[in-house]
PDB file of C-alpha atoms in Angstrom:
ATOM      1  CA  MET A  29      97.238  -6.699  52.119  1.00  0.00           C
ATOM      2  CA  PRO A  30     100.177  -4.212  52.582  1.00  0.00           C
ATOM      3  CA  PRO A  31     103.993  -5.079  50.709  1.00  0.00           C
ATOM      4  CA  CYS A  32     105.916  -7.120  53.722  1.00  0.00           C
ATOM      5  CA  ALA A  33     108.405  -3.864  55.240  1.00  0.00           C
ATOM      6  CA  PHE A  34     111.422  -6.046  54.828  1.00  0.00           C
ATOM      7  CA  PRO A  35     111.202  -8.401  52.464  1.00  0.00           C
ATOM      8  CA  ILE A  36     113.130 -11.494  51.773  1.00  0.00           C
ATOM      9  CA  SER A  37     114.329 -13.614  49.423  1.00  0.00           C
ATOM     10  CA  VAL A  38     115.314 -17.377  48.683  1.00  0.00           C
ATOM     11  CA  ASP A  39     119.108 -15.877  48.351  1.00  0.00           C
ATOM     12  CA  ASP A  40     118.414 -15.327  52.570  1.00  0.00           C
ATOM     13  CA  ILE A  41     117.634 -18.533  53.989  1.00  0.00           C
ATOM     14  CA  LEU A  42     120.609 -20.362  51.481  1.00  0.00           C
ATOM     15  CA  ARG A  43     123.195 -19.849  54.385  1.00  0.00           C
ATOM     16  CA  ALA A  44     124.790 -22.175  55.843  1.00  0.00           C
ATOM     17  CA  GLY A  45     124.043 -24.237  58.669  1.00  0.00           C
ATOM     18  CA  THR A  46     126.380 -22.665  61.331  1.00  0.00           C
ATOM     19  CA  ALA A  47     123.408 -19.379  60.316  1.00  0.00           C
ATOM     20  CA  ILE A  48     120.402 -21.607  62.650  1.00  0.00           C
ATOM     21  CA  VAL A  49     119.625 -20.015  65.860  1.00  0.00           C
ATOM     22  CA  ALA A  50     116.812 -21.870  66.746  1.00  0.00           C
ATOM     23  CA  ALA A  51     114.973 -25.181  65.903  1.00  0.00           C
ATOM     24  CA  GLY A  52     112.860 -27.569  67.325  1.00  0.00           C
ATOM     25  CA  TYR A  53     110.428 -30.215  65.536  1.00  0.00           C
ATOM     26  CA  CYS A  54     107.379 -32.518  67.114  1.00  0.00           C
ATOM     27  CA  MET A  55     107.168 -36.410  68.133  1.00  0.00           C
ATOM     28  CA  TYR A  56     104.057 -37.472  67.700  1.00  0.00           C
ATOM     29  CA  GLY A  57     103.235 -40.905  69.460  1.00  0.00           C
ATOM     30  CA  SER A  58     101.661 -42.336  72.372  1.00  0.00           C
ATOM     31  CA  ALA A  59     102.754 -38.010  73.934  1.00  0.00           C
ATOM     32  CA  THR A  60     102.808 -35.248  72.178  1.00  0.00           C
ATOM     33  CA  ASP A  61     106.471 -33.906  72.432  1.00  0.00           C
ATOM     34  CA  MET A  62     107.684 -30.782  71.294  1.00  0.00           C
ATOM     35  CA  VAL A  63     111.738 -30.322  71.456  1.00  0.00           C
ATOM     36  CA  LEU A  64     113.139 -26.852  70.777  1.00  0.00           C
ATOM     37  CA  THR A  65     116.992 -25.251  71.135  1.00  0.00           C
ATOM     38  CA  PHE A  66     117.454 -21.608  70.907  1.00  0.00           C
ATOM     39  CA  GLY A  67     120.886 -22.913  70.293  1.00  0.00           C
ATOM     40  CA  LEU A  68     121.583 -22.509  74.956  1.00  0.00           C
ATOM     41  CA  GLY A  69     120.105 -26.288  75.109  1.00  0.00           C
ATOM     42  CA  VAL A  70     118.064 -28.742  73.825  1.00  0.00           C
ATOM     43  CA  HIS A  71     114.226 -28.785  76.245  1.00  0.00           C
ATOM     44  CA  ARG A  72     111.701 -31.057  75.692  1.00  0.00           C
ATOM     45  CA  PHE A  73     108.345 -30.694  76.741  1.00  0.00           C
ATOM     46  CA  THR A  74     104.987 -33.387  76.361  1.00  0.00           C
ATOM     47  CA  LEU A  75     101.212 -32.081  75.371  1.00  0.00           C
ATOM     48  CA  ASP A  76      99.268 -32.423  78.130  1.00  0.00           C
ATOM     49  CA  PRO A  77      95.953 -33.270  76.860  1.00  0.00           C
ATOM     50  CA  THR A  78      94.356 -31.679  80.345  1.00  0.00           C
ATOM     51  CA  LEU A  79      95.729 -28.602  79.370  1.00  0.00           C
ATOM     52  CA  GLY A  80      96.557 -28.439  76.010  1.00  0.00           C
ATOM     53  CA  GLU A  81      99.340 -26.993  77.436  1.00  0.00           C
ATOM     54  CA  PHE A  82     102.772 -28.007  77.170  1.00  0.00           C
ATOM     55  CA  ILE A  83     104.846 -28.640  79.292  1.00  0.00           C
ATOM     56  CA  HIS A  84     108.945 -28.801  80.348  1.00  0.00           C
ATOM     57  CA  THR A  85     109.441 -32.212  81.040  1.00  0.00           C
ATOM     58  CA  GLN A  86     113.360 -32.662  80.611  1.00  0.00           C
ATOM     59  CA  GLY A  87     116.259 -30.053  80.141  1.00  0.00           C
ATOM     60  CA  PRO A  88     119.072 -29.698  79.138  1.00  0.00           C
ATOM     61  CA  VAL A  89     118.231 -32.760  76.837  1.00  0.00           C
ATOM     62  CA  GLN A  90     122.099 -34.217  76.245  1.00  0.00           C
ATOM     63  CA  PHE A  91     123.351 -37.300  74.970  1.00  0.00           C
ATOM     64  CA  PRO A  92     123.431 -39.859  77.832  1.00  0.00           C
ATOM     65  CA  ALA A  93     126.440 -40.785  79.637  1.00  0.00           C
ATOM     66  CA  VAL A  94     126.174 -44.609  79.007  1.00  0.00           C
ATOM     67  CA  ALA A  95     124.472 -44.736  75.581  1.00  0.00           C
ATOM     68  CA  LYS A  96     122.418 -47.358  74.249  1.00  0.00           C
ATOM     69  CA  ARG A  97     124.061 -49.412  71.733  1.00  0.00           C
ATOM     70  CA  ILE A  98     121.695 -49.036  68.786  1.00  0.00           C
ATOM     71  CA  TYR A  99     122.711 -48.070  64.701  1.00  0.00           C
ATOM     72  CA  SER A 100     119.542 -46.677  63.028  1.00  0.00           C
ATOM     73  CA  CYS A 101     120.014 -47.696  59.262  1.00  0.00           C
ATOM     74  CA  ASN A 102     117.931 -48.569  55.688  1.00  0.00           C
ATOM     75  CA  GLU A 103     119.784 -51.638  55.653  1.00  0.00           C
ATOM     76  CA  GLY A 104     117.990 -52.394  52.347  1.00  0.00           C
ATOM     77  CA  ASN A 105     120.734 -49.655  50.944  1.00  0.00           C
ATOM     78  CA  TYR A 106     123.244 -51.654  52.018  1.00  0.00           C
ATOM     79  CA  ALA A 107     124.391 -53.756  48.364  1.00  0.00           C
ATOM     80  CA  LEU A 108     124.329 -49.665  47.151  1.00  0.00           C
ATOM     81  CA  TRP A 109     127.006 -48.051  50.320  1.00  0.00           C
ATOM     82  CA  ASP A 110     130.405 -47.012  49.481  1.00  0.00           C
ATOM     83  CA  GLU A 111     133.190 -50.222  51.349  1.00  0.00           C
ATOM     84  CA  ALA A 112     133.848 -47.656  54.562  1.00  0.00           C
ATOM     85  CA  MET A 113     129.932 -47.673  55.565  1.00  0.00           C
ATOM     86  CA  ARG A 114     129.343 -51.500  55.239  1.00  0.00           C
ATOM     87  CA  ALA A 115     132.613 -51.227  57.223  1.00  0.00           C
ATOM     88  CA  ALA A 116     131.135 -49.442  59.897  1.00  0.00           C
ATOM     89  CA  VAL A 117     127.816 -50.983  60.107  1.00  0.00           C
ATOM     90  CA  ASP A 118     129.812 -54.814  60.634  1.00  0.00           C
ATOM     91  CA  GLY A 119     131.158 -52.878  62.955  1.00  0.00           C
ATOM     92  CA  PHE A 120     128.144 -52.812  65.161  1.00  0.00           C
ATOM     93  CA  LYS A 121     126.679 -55.830  64.787  1.00  0.00           C
ATOM     94  CA  GLN A 122     129.574 -57.654  65.343  1.00  0.00           C
ATOM     95  CA  GLN A 123     130.730 -56.104  69.046  1.00  0.00           C
ATOM     96  CA  ASP A 124     130.374 -58.239  71.700  1.00  0.00           C
ATOM     97  CA  PRO A 125     127.031 -57.754  72.617  1.00  0.00           C
ATOM     98  CA  PRO A 126     126.403 -56.037  69.668  1.00  0.00           C
ATOM     99  CA  TYR A 127     124.137 -53.034  68.386  1.00  0.00           C
ATOM    100  CA  ALA A 128     120.458 -53.905  68.000  1.00  0.00           C
ATOM    101  CA  ALA A 129     119.247 -52.472  64.777  1.00  0.00           C
ATOM    102  CA  ARG A 130     116.487 -50.464  65.274  1.00  0.00           C
ATOM    103  CA  TYR A 131     115.011 -47.896  62.060  1.00  0.00           C
ATOM    104  CA  VAL A 132     111.051 -46.713  61.684  1.00  0.00           C
ATOM    105  CA  GLY A 133     111.975 -45.039  58.962  1.00  0.00           C
ATOM    106  CA  SER A 134     111.030 -41.145  60.212  1.00  0.00           C
ATOM    107  CA  MET A 135     114.050 -39.188  60.962  1.00  0.00           C
ATOM    108  CA  VAL A 136     112.604 -37.873  63.561  1.00  0.00           C
ATOM    109  CA  SER A 137     110.571 -40.273  65.070  1.00  0.00           C
ATOM    110  CA  ASP A 138     114.858 -42.240  64.585  1.00  0.00           C
ATOM    111  CA  VAL A 139     116.581 -39.024  66.034  1.00  0.00           C
ATOM    112  CA  HIS A 140     114.362 -38.661  68.331  1.00  0.00           C
ATOM    113  CA  ARG A 141     115.033 -42.329  70.357  1.00  0.00           C
ATOM    114  CA  THR A 142     118.334 -41.409  69.256  1.00  0.00           C
ATOM    115  CA  LEU A 143     118.682 -37.546  71.587  1.00  0.00           C
ATOM    116  CA  LEU A 144     117.194 -39.810  74.120  1.00  0.00           C
ATOM    117  CA  TYR A 145     119.147 -43.125  73.997  1.00  0.00           C
ATOM    118  CA  GLY A 146     122.136 -42.671  72.675  1.00  0.00           C
ATOM    119  CA  GLY A 147     123.456 -44.512  69.502  1.00  0.00           C
ATOM    120  CA  ILE A 148     123.329 -43.282  65.778  1.00  0.00           C
ATOM    121  CA  PHE A 149     121.257 -42.836  62.924  1.00  0.00           C
ATOM    122  CA  LEU A 150     122.714 -43.469  59.467  1.00  0.00           C
ATOM    123  CA  TYR A 151     120.584 -41.724  56.124  1.00  0.00           C
ATOM    124  CA  PRO A 152     124.491 -42.193  53.930  1.00  0.00           C
ATOM    125  CA  ALA A 153     124.716 -41.873  50.194  1.00  0.00           C
ATOM    126  CA  ASP A 154     125.017 -44.479  48.046  1.00  0.00           C
ATOM    127  CA  ARG A 155     125.647 -45.608  44.546  1.00  0.00           C
ATOM    128  CA  LYS A 156     121.728 -44.546  43.693  1.00  0.00           C
ATOM    129  CA  SER A 157     121.350 -41.312  45.585  1.00  0.00           C
ATOM    130  CA  LYS A 158     125.057 -40.112  45.511  1.00  0.00           C
ATOM    131  CA  ILE A 159     123.820 -37.037  47.124  1.00  0.00           C
ATOM    132  CA  GLY A 160     122.072 -37.994  49.995  1.00  0.00           C
ATOM    133  CA  LYS A 161     117.834 -37.548  50.196  1.00  0.00           C
ATOM    134  CA  LEU A 162     117.653 -35.446  53.207  1.00  0.00           C
ATOM    135  CA  ARG A 163     117.064 -32.708  52.068  1.00  0.00           C
ATOM    136  CA  VAL A 164     119.621 -29.616  54.272  1.00  0.00           C
ATOM    137  CA  LEU A 165     117.264 -26.949  54.891  1.00  0.00           C
ATOM    138  CA  TYR A 166     115.066 -28.633  56.799  1.00  0.00           C
ATOM    139  CA  GLU A 167     116.056 -31.570  57.546  1.00  0.00           C
ATOM    140  CA  GLY A 168     119.498 -31.860  57.797  1.00  0.00           C
ATOM    141  CA  PHE A 169     120.370 -28.681  59.993  1.00  0.00           C
ATOM    142  CA  PRO A 170     117.459 -28.541  62.560  1.00  0.00           C
ATOM    143  CA  MET A 171     118.937 -32.317  63.301  1.00  0.00           C
ATOM    144  CA  ALA A 172     122.343 -31.186  63.464  1.00  0.00           C
ATOM    145  CA  LYS A 173     121.283 -28.392  65.198  1.00  0.00           C
ATOM    146  CA  ILE A 174     120.091 -29.985  67.667  1.00  0.00           C
ATOM    147  CA  VAL A 175     122.345 -33.154  68.948  1.00  0.00           C
ATOM    148  CA  GLU A 176     125.565 -30.615  68.142  1.00  0.00           C
ATOM    149  CA  ASP A 177     123.666 -28.558  71.338  1.00  0.00           C
ATOM    150  CA  ALA A 178     122.976 -32.057  73.142  1.00  0.00           C
ATOM    151  CA  GLY A 179     126.553 -32.496  72.629  1.00  0.00           C
ATOM    152  CA  GLY A 180     126.207 -35.357  69.947  1.00  0.00           C
ATOM    153  CA  ILE A 181     127.952 -35.042  66.683  1.00  0.00           C
ATOM    154  CA  ALA A 182     126.408 -34.601  63.234  1.00  0.00           C
ATOM    155  CA  THR A 183     129.008 -35.434  60.123  1.00  0.00           C
ATOM    156  CA  THR A 184     127.518 -35.408  56.180  1.00  0.00           C
ATOM    157  CA  GLY A 185     130.798 -38.669  57.085  1.00  0.00           C
ATOM    158  CA  LEU A 186     132.788 -38.633  53.288  1.00  0.00           C
ATOM    159  CA  PHE A 187     130.759 -36.418  50.957  1.00  0.00           C
ATOM    160  CA  GLN A 188     131.998 -33.939  47.792  1.00  0.00           C
ATOM    161  CA  GLY A 189     134.766 -35.710  48.203  1.00  0.00           C
ATOM    162  CA  LYS A 190     135.732 -34.823  52.130  1.00  0.00           C
ATOM    163  CA  ILE A 191     134.458 -35.432  55.295  1.00  0.00           C
ATOM    164  CA  GLN A 192     132.459 -32.193  55.818  1.00  0.00           C
ATOM    165  CA  ARG A 193     130.111 -31.276  59.835  1.00  0.00           C
ATOM    166  CA  VAL A 194     126.761 -30.565  58.797  1.00  0.00           C
ATOM    167  CA  LEU A 195     126.289 -26.991  59.949  1.00  0.00           C
ATOM    168  CA  ASN A 196     129.138 -25.709  57.562  1.00  0.00           C
ATOM    169  CA  LEU A 197     126.585 -27.113  54.717  1.00  0.00           C
ATOM    170  CA  HIS A 198     126.394 -23.582  52.840  1.00  0.00           C
ATOM    171  CA  PRO A 199     123.092 -25.528  50.533  1.00  0.00           C
ATOM    172  CA  THR A 200     122.754 -23.620  46.569  1.00  0.00           C
ATOM    173  CA  GLY A 201     119.213 -24.589  46.570  1.00  0.00           C
ATOM    174  CA  VAL A 202     116.540 -24.679  48.447  1.00  0.00           C
ATOM    175  CA  HIS A 203     115.513 -28.727  48.145  1.00  0.00           C
ATOM    176  CA  ASP A 204     119.425 -29.687  47.928  1.00  0.00           C
ATOM    177  CA  ARG A 205     119.980 -32.816  49.870  1.00  0.00           C
ATOM    178  CA  CYS A 206     122.833 -34.670  51.490  1.00  0.00           C
ATOM    179  CA  PRO A 207     123.942 -38.004  53.755  1.00  0.00           C
ATOM    180  CA  ILE A 208     123.073 -37.875  57.660  1.00  0.00           C
ATOM    181  CA  ILE A 209     125.164 -39.915  60.671  1.00  0.00           C
ATOM    182  CA  LEU A 210     124.366 -39.061  62.987  1.00  0.00           C
ATOM    183  CA  GLY A 211     124.635 -39.242  66.899  1.00  0.00           C
ATOM    184  CA  THR A 212     126.533 -39.969  70.370  1.00  0.00           C
ATOM    185  CA  PRO A 213     129.651 -38.191  69.466  1.00  0.00           C
ATOM    186  CA  SER A 214     132.149 -41.784  69.859  1.00  0.00           C
ATOM    187  CA  ASP A 215     129.681 -43.995  67.390  1.00  0.00           C
ATOM    188  CA  VAL A 216     129.990 -41.391  65.044  1.00  0.00           C
ATOM    189  CA  GLN A 217     133.382 -40.730  65.635  1.00  0.00           C
ATOM    190  CA  THR A 218     134.135 -44.650  64.558  1.00  0.00           C
ATOM    191  CA  VAL A 219     132.486 -44.713  61.998  1.00  0.00           C
ATOM    192  CA  LEU A 220     134.116 -41.384  60.167  1.00  0.00           C
ATOM    193  CA  ASP A 221     137.848 -43.076  62.015  1.00  0.00           C
ATOM    194  CA  ILE A 222     136.836 -46.194  58.786  1.00  0.00           C
ATOM    195  CA  TYR A 223     136.066 -43.871  56.258  1.00  0.00           C
ATOM    196  CA  ALA A 224     139.892 -42.529  57.270  1.00  0.00           C
ATOM    197  CA  GLN A 225     140.892 -45.279  56.871  1.00  0.00           C
ATOM    198  CA  VAL A 226     139.031 -46.648  54.029  1.00  0.00           C
ATOM    199  CA  SER A 227     140.585 -43.450  52.576  1.00  0.00           C
ATOM    200  CA  ALA A 228     144.590 -44.173  53.160  1.00  0.00           C
ATOM    201  CA  GLU A 229     143.931 -47.822  52.071  1.00  0.00           C
ATOM    202  CA  THR A 230     142.255 -46.296  48.673  1.00  0.00           C
ATOM    203  CA  ALA A 231     145.076 -43.852  48.274  1.00  0.00           C
ATOM    204  CA  LYS A 232     148.161 -45.742  49.004  1.00  0.00           C
ATOM    205  CA  ARG A 233     146.392 -48.621  46.527  1.00  0.00           C
ATOM    206  CA  GLU A 234     146.324 -46.102  44.132  1.00  0.00           C
ATOM    207  CA  ALA A 235     149.923 -44.411  44.579  1.00  0.00           C
ATOM    208  CA  ALA A 236     151.225 -48.112  44.033  1.00  0.00           C
ATOM    209  CA  ALA A 237     149.063 -49.030  40.745  1.00  0.00           C
ATOM    210  CA  LYS A 238     150.208 -45.438  39.008  1.00  0.00           C
ATOM    211  CA  SER A 239     154.173 -46.951  39.977  1.00  0.00           C
ATOM    212  CA  LYS A 240     153.015 -49.956  38.647  1.00  0.00           C
ATOM    213  CA  GLU A 241     152.027 -48.355  35.610  1.00  0.00           C
ATOM    214  CA  LEU A 242     155.937 -45.654  35.870  1.00  0.00           C
ATOM    215  CA  ALA A 243     157.783 -48.980  35.794  1.00  0.00           C
ATOM    216  CA  LEU A 244     156.217 -50.444  32.773  1.00  0.00           C
ATOM    217  CA  SER A 245     156.149 -47.331  30.609  1.00  0.00           C
TER     218      SER A 245
END
């Protein structure tokens, strides 16, 4: 086989998510869906097995104006989450009416539902997985691109000491990981507001403790 005319190195793909020009996924279930974005809107295609072709069935896909009240996360990790994440999920459950819990355990399935019906998908960092579990390059970036192009928000939550937009991350390795919080803007903003509140309260407590320490010294 002749050498590639344009050799590709790992450095060519280790770029910020803002460099992505297209993203997509396939969803296998009662129907086979393919969801794609090239930066000009998200479009959904469904396989017609009688034709052997994907038929355009929806697009441009946008998060619904009136979203379903659904939160999606692995609550088995609840005890390992930080204070803000526990407070956010508790808040969703204490709404009137409360949010429904839906969690398949497959990112594609959970994000696909979130994209079509609204709500929020959360896979935060925790005490055991301090940098999260999902891969930045081939899970975080593609889904964040699709979600943003459909009018949603994709953030890491508190990651490496600050709140970050997923697409602003700049991986240094192919298998780098990050936390993911994405979905309907109002739901994601609720989580971000709780992080801001908890951070402010923590800073206030630390300042008071430091002031007390100085007074005693």
